[in-house]
Amino acid sequence: MLKKILNLFKSQGPSQTKTVALNSAKVGEFYNKNTDKFIEVYGDIIQAFRTNNVYDYLDYTIQNAELKDGQKILDAGCGIGGPASYFASKLNVDVEGVTISELQVQKANAAKPSQTLIGKTHFTQGDYHLIDELYGPEVFDRVVFLESFGHSNNKPLLIEKALKVLKPGGVLYIKDLFKREHPNAEDGKRIDKIVAEIDKAYCYHVADLHEVLAALRRLNFIILFVKTPDIKVGEFEHLTISNNFQELFDIAKIISWEDYIFPVDFYEIKAMKPPFDISQQKHLYFLNRPEIIDSPVK
Ligand SMILES: C[S@@+](CC[C@H](N)C(=O)[O-])C[C@H]1O[C@@H](n2cnc3c(N)ncnc32)[C@H](O)[C@@H]1O
């Protein structure tokens, strides 16, 4: 797999890409090896932060990412296609899913969606750091990362690629876990340790919110919101699914709760690509209204 992924990166610059390719190959192998385990526990929606009825969470995603009829959507890190199929069962959308794992793409293509699709889905095996090459520029109305973004070991690069494939006025939506801040050095050390264990067990690079926001702002993304997912306590699954997974398969199992500090925050980030070319029109400011695409504010 590594050779194949390194080949995919041929046209990119040499230095940063090798570490990205190496990491992506590792993640691909992780999912080739563990996808059946994930399916056993999570079904076809491989997300830790969810509602008791996981489809309620996907409805929430539709609402907050503003997925709408007629859109072309990229589900970057699509798993075995559960979310993409759900979106296409609710809306007349055209969803492209990309996953680094060959096994997942086979499963996504073989799966029979439980609901009739109104829209379309299409799944590709590939690296989401290369989506500009896979799909071309300014193709998507939405790029969504649903607990997939944190696998990247070069998030500024990944955000740059999302910018390229989004249409002007298109929206990037990230739902993921971010390392918690801490009030003192002692808690900080414990959080660092637990996060390092999560990273190792899940091939993850739990994101730093500041780094991600800085990368978005550097590229002139318009930050629409950063928030904790807004779901009712009674509907929240309380992360029991990831505890079950960890217990069952001995992956990142928590041995003792004594010194445990909850190490991450779950956030949704929604950011819009500027509706006009900011590098050409640096004197302009923008509003977060898609309708100004044709008439930027002077
Ligand atoms: C936790 S799963 C989430 C899957 C899916 N979003 C869902 O909600 O069911 C993480 C996903 O990110 C994908 N992924 C991680 N790194 C990737 C990369 N470099 N390129 C493409 N997909 C990647 C994995 O293959 C996996 O499908």
Coordinates of C-alpha atoms and ligand atoms in Angstrom, one line a residue:
M1 CA 0.0 0.0 0.0
L2 CA 2.8 2.4 0.9
K3 CA 4.3 2.2 -2.6
K4 CA 0.9 2.9 -4.2
I5 CA 0.3 5.9 -2.0
L6 CA 3.9 7.3 -2.5
N7 CA 3.2 7.0 -6.3
L8 CA 0.0 9.0 -5.9
F9 CA 2.1 11.8 -4.3
K10 CA 4.6 11.9 -7.1
S11 CA 3.4 15.3 -8.4
Q12 CA 3.6 16.9 -5.0
G13 CA 6.6 18.6 -3.4
P14 CA 9.1 16.1 -1.9
S15 CA 9.6 17.1 1.7
Q16 CA 6.2 17.3 3.4
T17 CA 4.6 14.6 1.2
K18 CA 6.7 11.6 2.3
T19 CA 5.6 11.9 5.9
V20 CA 2.0 12.5 4.8
A21 CA 2.1 9.4 2.5
L22 CA 3.7 7.3 5.2
N23 CA 1.0 8.3 7.7
S24 CA -1.8 7.7 5.2
A25 CA -0.5 4.2 4.4
K26 CA -0.5 3.4 8.1
V27 CA -4.1 4.6 8.5
G28 CA -5.1 2.6 5.5
E29 CA -3.6 -0.5 7.0
F30 CA -5.3 0.2 10.3
Y31 CA -8.7 0.3 8.6
N32 CA -8.1 -2.6 6.4
K33 CA -7.3 -4.6 9.6
N34 CA -10.0 -3.2 11.9
T35 CA -13.0 -2.2 9.8
D36 CA -14.8 -5.5 10.5
K37 CA -14.4 -4.8 14.2
F38 CA -15.7 -1.3 13.8
I39 CA -18.7 -2.5 11.9
E40 CA -19.5 -5.1 14.6
V41 CA -19.8 -2.3 17.2
Y42 CA -20.6 0.9 15.3
G43 CA -22.5 -0.4 12.3
D44 CA -22.0 1.7 9.2
I45 CA -21.6 5.0 11.0
I46 CA -18.1 5.0 12.5
Q47 CA -18.3 8.0 14.8
A48 CA -17.7 8.1 18.6
F49 CA -19.8 11.2 19.4
R50 CA -23.3 10.3 18.4
T51 CA -26.9 10.0 19.6
N52 CA -28.7 6.9 20.8
N53 CA -30.4 6.8 17.4
V54 CA -27.4 7.6 15.3
Y55 CA -29.6 8.8 12.4
D56 CA -30.7 11.7 14.7
Y57 CA -27.1 12.7 14.7
L58 CA -26.9 12.5 10.9
D59 CA -30.0 14.7 10.7
Y60 CA -28.2 17.2 12.9
T61 CA -25.2 17.0 10.6
I62 CA -27.5 17.7 7.6
Q63 CA -28.9 20.7 9.4
N64 CA -25.6 22.2 10.6
A65 CA -23.5 21.5 7.5
E66 CA -26.5 22.9 5.6
L67 CA -26.6 20.0 3.2
K68 CA -29.3 20.7 0.6
D69 CA -30.9 19.3 -2.6
G70 CA -28.8 19.9 -5.7
Q71 CA -25.4 20.0 -3.9
K72 CA -22.3 18.1 -4.8
I73 CA -20.8 16.9 -1.5
L74 CA -17.4 15.4 -0.7
D75 CA -17.4 13.1 2.3
A76 CA -13.7 13.1 3.0
G77 CA -12.9 9.9 5.0
C78 CA -16.2 8.3 4.2
G79 CA -15.8 5.0 6.1
I80 CA -18.0 2.3 4.6
G81 CA -20.4 4.9 3.2
G82 CA -23.1 5.0 5.9
P83 CA -23.3 8.8 6.3
A84 CA -23.1 9.3 2.5
S85 CA -25.9 6.9 1.8
Y86 CA -28.0 8.4 4.6
F87 CA -27.5 11.9 3.1
A88 CA -28.5 10.7 -0.3
S89 CA -31.6 9.0 1.1
K90 CA -32.8 12.3 2.6
L91 CA -31.7 14.7 -0.1
N92 CA -31.2 14.9 -3.8
V93 CA -27.5 15.3 -3.5
D94 CA -24.5 13.9 -5.3
V95 CA -22.1 12.5 -2.7
E96 CA -18.5 11.5 -3.5
G97 CA -16.9 9.5 -0.7
V98 CA -13.2 8.9 -0.4
T99 CA -11.5 6.6 2.0
I100 CA -7.9 5.5 2.3
S101 CA -8.8 1.9 2.9
E102 CA -9.3 -0.5 0.0
L103 CA -11.5 -2.7 2.2
Q104 CA -13.8 0.1 3.2
V105 CA -14.3 1.2 -0.4
Q106 CA -15.1 -2.4 -1.4
K107 CA -17.6 -2.6 1.4
A108 CA -19.1 0.9 0.6
N109 CA -19.6 -0.2 -3.0
A110 CA -21.1 -3.6 -2.1
A111 CA -23.4 -2.2 0.6
K112 CA -27.1 -2.1 -0.1
P113 CA -28.4 1.1 1.5
S114 CA -31.3 0.4 3.9
Q115 CA -33.2 3.4 2.5
T116 CA -34.1 4.2 -1.1
L117 CA -31.7 6.8 -2.4
I118 CA -33.1 10.1 -3.8
G119 CA -29.6 11.3 -4.6
K120 CA -26.4 9.6 -5.7
T121 CA -23.3 8.2 -4.0
H122 CA -20.0 7.2 -5.4
F123 CA -17.0 5.8 -3.5
T124 CA -13.3 6.0 -4.3
Q125 CA -10.2 4.7 -2.6
G126 CA -7.7 7.5 -2.3
D127 CA -5.9 9.9 0.0
Y128 CA -7.8 12.9 1.1
H129 CA -4.6 14.9 0.9
L130 CA -4.8 14.5 -2.9
I131 CA -8.5 15.4 -3.5
D132 CA -7.5 18.3 -5.8
E133 CA -5.9 15.7 -8.1
L134 CA -8.7 13.2 -7.7
Y135 CA -11.6 15.6 -8.3
G136 CA -10.2 18.9 -9.8
P137 CA -10.7 22.5 -8.7
E138 CA -13.9 24.1 -7.4
V139 CA -16.1 21.1 -7.7
F140 CA -17.9 20.8 -4.4
D141 CA -20.5 22.8 -2.5
R142 CA -19.6 21.0 0.7
V143 CA -16.6 19.2 2.0
V144 CA -17.3 17.3 5.2
F145 CA -15.0 15.5 7.5
L146 CA -16.9 13.4 10.0
E147 CA -14.4 12.2 12.6
S148 CA -11.9 11.6 9.8
F149 CA -9.9 14.9 9.8
G150 CA -7.9 13.9 12.9
H151 CA -6.1 11.1 11.1
S152 CA -4.2 13.6 9.1
N153 CA -0.6 14.4 10.2
N154 CA -0.6 17.6 8.1
K155 CA -3.9 19.4 8.7
P156 CA -2.8 22.8 7.1
L157 CA -2.1 20.8 3.9
L158 CA -5.5 19.1 4.2
I159 CA -7.3 22.4 4.7
E160 CA -5.5 23.8 1.6
K161 CA -6.7 20.9 -0.4
A162 CA -10.3 21.3 0.8
L163 CA -10.1 25.0 -0.2
K164 CA -9.0 24.0 -3.7
V165 CA -11.9 21.6 -4.4
L166 CA -14.6 23.8 -2.9
K167 CA -16.5 26.1 -5.1
P168 CA -16.4 29.8 -4.2
G169 CA -18.9 30.2 -1.3
G170 CA -18.7 26.5 -0.6
V171 CA -18.5 25.2 2.9
L172 CA -16.0 23.1 4.8
Y173 CA -17.5 21.3 7.8
I174 CA -15.4 19.4 10.3
K175 CA -16.7 17.4 13.2
D176 CA -13.9 15.9 15.3
L177 CA -12.1 15.7 18.6
F178 CA -9.6 18.3 19.7
K179 CA -7.1 18.2 22.5
R180 CA -8.4 19.8 25.7
E181 CA -6.7 22.8 27.2
H182 CA -5.8 22.4 30.9
P183 CA -5.6 24.6 33.9
N184 CA -2.2 23.4 35.3
A185 CA 0.9 21.5 34.2
E186 CA 0.0 18.4 36.1
D187 CA -3.4 17.9 34.3
G188 CA -1.6 18.9 31.1
K189 CA 0.8 16.0 31.4
R190 CA -2.0 13.6 32.0
I191 CA -4.0 14.9 29.1
D192 CA -0.9 14.7 26.8
K193 CA -0.4 11.1 27.9
I194 CA -4.0 10.0 27.3
V195 CA -4.1 11.8 23.9
A196 CA -0.8 10.1 23.0
E197 CA -2.4 6.7 23.7
I198 CA -5.5 7.6 21.6
D199 CA -3.3 8.7 18.8
K200 CA -1.3 5.5 18.9
A201 CA -4.2 3.1 19.3
Y202 CA -6.3 4.7 16.5
C203 CA -3.6 6.0 14.2
Y204 CA -4.8 9.5 15.0
H205 CA -3.3 12.9 15.5
V206 CA -5.9 14.5 17.7
A207 CA -6.2 18.1 16.4
D208 CA -5.1 21.3 18.1
L209 CA -8.0 23.8 17.7
H210 CA -5.7 26.8 17.5
E211 CA -3.6 25.2 14.8
V212 CA -6.7 24.4 12.8
L213 CA -8.3 27.8 13.1
A214 CA -5.0 29.5 12.2
A215 CA -4.7 27.4 9.1
L216 CA -8.3 28.2 8.1
R217 CA -7.8 31.9 8.7
R218 CA -4.5 32.0 6.8
L219 CA -6.3 30.7 3.8
N220 CA -9.1 33.4 4.3
F221 CA -11.7 30.9 5.1
I222 CA -14.7 32.7 6.7
I223 CA -15.3 31.0 10.0
L224 CA -19.0 30.6 10.4
F225 CA -18.9 28.8 13.7
V226 CA -16.9 26.7 16.1
K227 CA -19.1 24.9 18.6
T228 CA -19.8 21.9 20.7
P229 CA -22.4 19.7 19.1
D230 CA -25.7 20.8 20.4
I231 CA -27.6 17.6 21.3
K232 CA -29.9 16.9 24.2
V233 CA -28.4 15.1 27.1
G234 CA -31.1 12.4 27.0
E235 CA -30.3 11.7 23.3
F236 CA -26.5 11.6 23.8
E237 CA -25.0 8.2 23.6
H238 CA -22.3 9.2 26.2
L239 CA -19.5 7.7 24.1
T240 CA -20.5 4.2 25.4
I241 CA -20.0 2.9 21.9
S242 CA -16.2 3.7 22.0
N243 CA -15.9 2.3 25.5
N244 CA -17.6 -0.9 24.2
F245 CA -15.2 -1.0 21.2
Q246 CA -12.2 -0.5 23.4
E247 CA -13.3 -3.2 25.9
L248 CA -14.2 -5.7 23.2
F249 CA -11.1 -5.4 21.1
D250 CA -8.6 -4.2 23.7
I251 CA -7.9 -1.1 21.6
A252 CA -7.0 2.0 23.8
K253 CA -8.7 0.3 26.7
I254 CA -8.9 2.4 29.8
I255 CA -7.3 0.4 32.6
S256 CA -8.0 2.7 35.5
W257 CA -10.3 5.7 35.9
E258 CA -8.3 7.0 38.9
D259 CA -6.0 9.4 37.2
Y260 CA -8.2 9.8 34.1
I261 CA -8.9 13.3 32.8
F262 CA -11.3 13.5 29.9
P263 CA -8.7 14.4 27.2
V264 CA -10.6 15.9 24.3
D265 CA -13.4 18.3 23.3
F266 CA -15.7 17.5 20.4
Y267 CA -16.3 20.4 18.1
E268 CA -18.0 21.2 14.9
I269 CA -16.2 23.8 12.7
K270 CA -18.0 25.4 9.8
A271 CA -16.1 27.6 7.4
M272 CA -16.8 29.1 4.0
K273 CA -14.5 29.6 1.1
P274 CA -14.6 33.3 0.2
P275 CA -17.1 33.8 -2.5
F276 CA -14.6 35.8 -4.6
D277 CA -10.8 35.5 -5.3
I278 CA -9.4 37.2 -2.3
S279 CA -5.8 37.2 -3.8
Q280 CA -7.1 39.3 -6.7
Q281 CA -9.3 41.6 -4.6
K282 CA -7.4 42.2 -1.4
H283 CA -9.1 45.5 -0.9
L284 CA -12.5 43.8 -0.4
Y285 CA -14.0 42.5 2.8
F286 CA -16.5 39.7 2.6
L287 CA -19.7 38.7 4.3
N288 CA -20.8 35.2 5.0
R289 CA -23.6 35.4 2.5
P290 CA -23.4 33.1 -0.6
E291 CA -25.7 35.5 -2.5
I292 CA -22.9 38.0 -2.6
I293 CA -20.8 35.7 -4.9
D294 CA -21.7 37.8 -7.9
S295 CA -21.6 41.1 -6.1
P296 CA -18.9 41.4 -3.5
V297 CA -19.2 44.1 -1.0
K298 CA -17.0 47.1 -2.0
Ligands
LIG1 C1 -13.5 7.1 12.2 S1 -13.7 6.7 10.5 C2 -15.1 7.8 10.1 C3 -15.8 7.2 8.9 C4 -17.0 8.0 8.4 N1 -16.8 9.4 8.3 C5 -18.2 7.7 9.2 O1 -18.8 8.6 9.8 O2 -18.6 6.5 9.2 C6 -12.3 7.6 9.7 C7 -12.3 7.5 8.2 O3 -11.3 8.4 7.7 C8 -10.6 7.8 6.6 N2 -9.3 8.4 6.4 C9 -8.3 8.6 7.3 N3 -7.2 9.0 6.7 C10 -7.5 9.2 5.4 C11 -6.8 9.7 4.2 N4 -5.6 10.0 4.3 N5 -7.5 9.7 3.1 C12 -8.8 9.3 3.0 N6 -9.5 8.8 4.0 C13 -8.9 8.8 5.2 C14 -10.5 6.4 7.1 O4 -10.3 5.5 6.0 C15 -11.9 6.2 7.7 O5 -12.8 5.9 6.7

